[in-house]
Amino acid sequence: MAHLFHHKEKKEESEYSNEYGSGYAEQTTVVEDDYEKYNKEEKSHKHKEHLGEMGALAAGAFALYEKHEAKKDPEHAHRHKIEEEIAAVAAVGSGGYAFHEHHEKKEAHKQAEEYDGGEKKHHGFFG
């Protein structure tokens, strides 16, 4: 659940105020606590991690497809080999991005725990 606090800033009454209002919009500021900020950050990194995983999967599948095409179409085998290697590099890069986002997600989770109270919840028999 989101806990957002709206603090209304009071405006001085001006000479332009009448029964329809003061002519100025009421300003509100949203204050978001750090725990929720870290949870949003963790959720964002989790989403990006999944995108990286899907990119690695798609690029890997395309590399396998091009490898198959190189065997199936010997006339254009060189082109398929080049495309296979490019797809393999893209798969490795995407996997590296997913790995990076996984560690960013863990860091955001640790920061949220520290802000929340610092106690880790253990889900085992001996924890």
XYZ file of C-alpha atoms in Angstrom:
127
model
C 0.000 0.000 0.000
C 1.237 3.422 -0.831
C 1.415 5.976 1.914
C 1.543 9.364 0.280
C 1.197 12.448 2.359
C -0.222 15.583 0.829
C 0.832 18.765 2.533
C -1.135 21.811 1.523
C 0.728 25.050 1.463
C -1.358 27.943 2.707
C -1.623 30.973 0.481
C -2.271 34.443 1.729
C -5.608 35.906 0.785
C -5.127 38.461 -1.913
C -7.144 41.406 -3.052
C -8.296 39.268 -6.006
C -10.181 36.761 -3.877
C -13.915 36.686 -4.071
C -16.725 34.207 -3.556
C -15.423 32.126 -6.502
C -11.928 31.663 -5.128
C -8.684 33.513 -4.905
C -7.645 33.136 -8.520
C -4.668 30.994 -7.510
C -4.523 27.213 -7.697
C -3.936 25.431 -4.429
C -0.502 23.828 -4.431
C 0.111 20.381 -2.986
C 3.440 18.620 -2.596
C 3.749 14.859 -2.460
C 6.172 13.487 0.086
C 7.282 9.934 -0.580
C 9.199 8.133 2.117
C 12.501 6.432 1.336
C 11.195 2.908 1.919
C 8.660 3.257 -0.877
C 11.263 4.896 -3.096
C 13.581 1.912 -2.657
C 10.721 -0.507 -3.291
C 9.869 1.287 -6.539
C 13.525 1.200 -7.521
C 13.691 -2.523 -6.759
C 10.595 -3.132 -8.866
C 12.085 -1.122 -11.740
C 15.330 -3.123 -11.652
C 13.359 -6.371 -11.544
C 11.445 -5.315 -14.659
C 14.677 -4.374 -16.457
C 16.260 -7.667 -15.392
C 13.392 -9.568 -16.986
C 13.737 -7.512 -20.171
C 17.435 -8.410 -20.289
C 16.617 -12.082 -19.831
C 14.064 -11.958 -22.646
C 16.579 -10.197 -24.895
C 19.181 -12.866 -24.200
C 16.647 -15.584 -24.919
C 15.515 -14.014 -28.194
C 19.055 -13.309 -29.413
C 20.167 -16.824 -28.497
C 17.239 -18.323 -30.365
C 18.045 -16.196 -33.420
C 21.698 -17.303 -33.275
C 20.606 -20.950 -33.281
C 18.271 -20.244 -36.186
C 21.087 -18.649 -38.192
C 23.355 -21.600 -37.410
C 20.682 -23.898 -38.812
C 20.280 -21.662 -41.875
C 24.047 -21.746 -42.514
C 23.883 -25.544 -42.754
C 20.666 -25.548 -44.753
C 21.700 -22.839 -47.249
C 25.373 -23.405 -48.193
C 25.192 -20.777 -50.913
C 24.739 -18.002 -48.302
C 26.503 -19.784 -45.424
C 29.007 -16.985 -44.840
C 26.239 -14.410 -44.370
C 24.391 -16.709 -41.954
C 27.592 -17.333 -39.968
C 28.120 -13.576 -39.575
C 24.512 -13.050 -38.461
C 24.856 -15.984 -36.045
C 27.926 -14.414 -34.445
C 26.253 -11.002 -34.174
C 23.214 -12.592 -32.522
C 25.481 -14.506 -30.120
C 27.230 -11.268 -29.117
C 23.839 -9.610 -28.591
C 22.761 -12.548 -26.408
C 25.891 -12.262 -24.259
C 25.423 -8.496 -23.933
C 21.795 -8.851 -22.987
C 22.672 -11.522 -20.446
C 25.274 -9.190 -18.952
C 22.675 -6.435 -18.702
C 20.276 -8.819 -16.912
C 23.084 -9.786 -14.516
C 23.832 -6.111 -13.828
C 20.171 -5.322 -13.145
C 19.939 -8.344 -10.833
C 22.699 -6.876 -8.670
C 21.096 -3.422 -8.764
C 17.826 -5.017 -7.618
C 19.619 -6.729 -4.720
C 21.218 -3.419 -3.715
C 17.855 -1.622 -3.756
C 16.366 -4.447 -1.678
C 19.153 -4.094 0.915
C 18.618 -0.336 1.080
C 14.880 -0.824 1.592
C 15.541 -3.329 4.377
C 17.997 -0.980 6.076
C 15.505 1.847 5.935
C 12.629 -0.349 7.115
C 14.356 -1.537 10.259
C 17.354 -3.521 9.240
C 16.123 -6.952 10.294
C 16.232 -9.644 7.681
C 13.427 -12.136 7.589
C 14.795 -15.676 7.443
C 12.679 -18.367 5.874
C 14.474 -21.468 7.076
C 14.733 -23.770 10.039
C 18.046 -22.434 11.307
C 17.774 -18.731 10.572
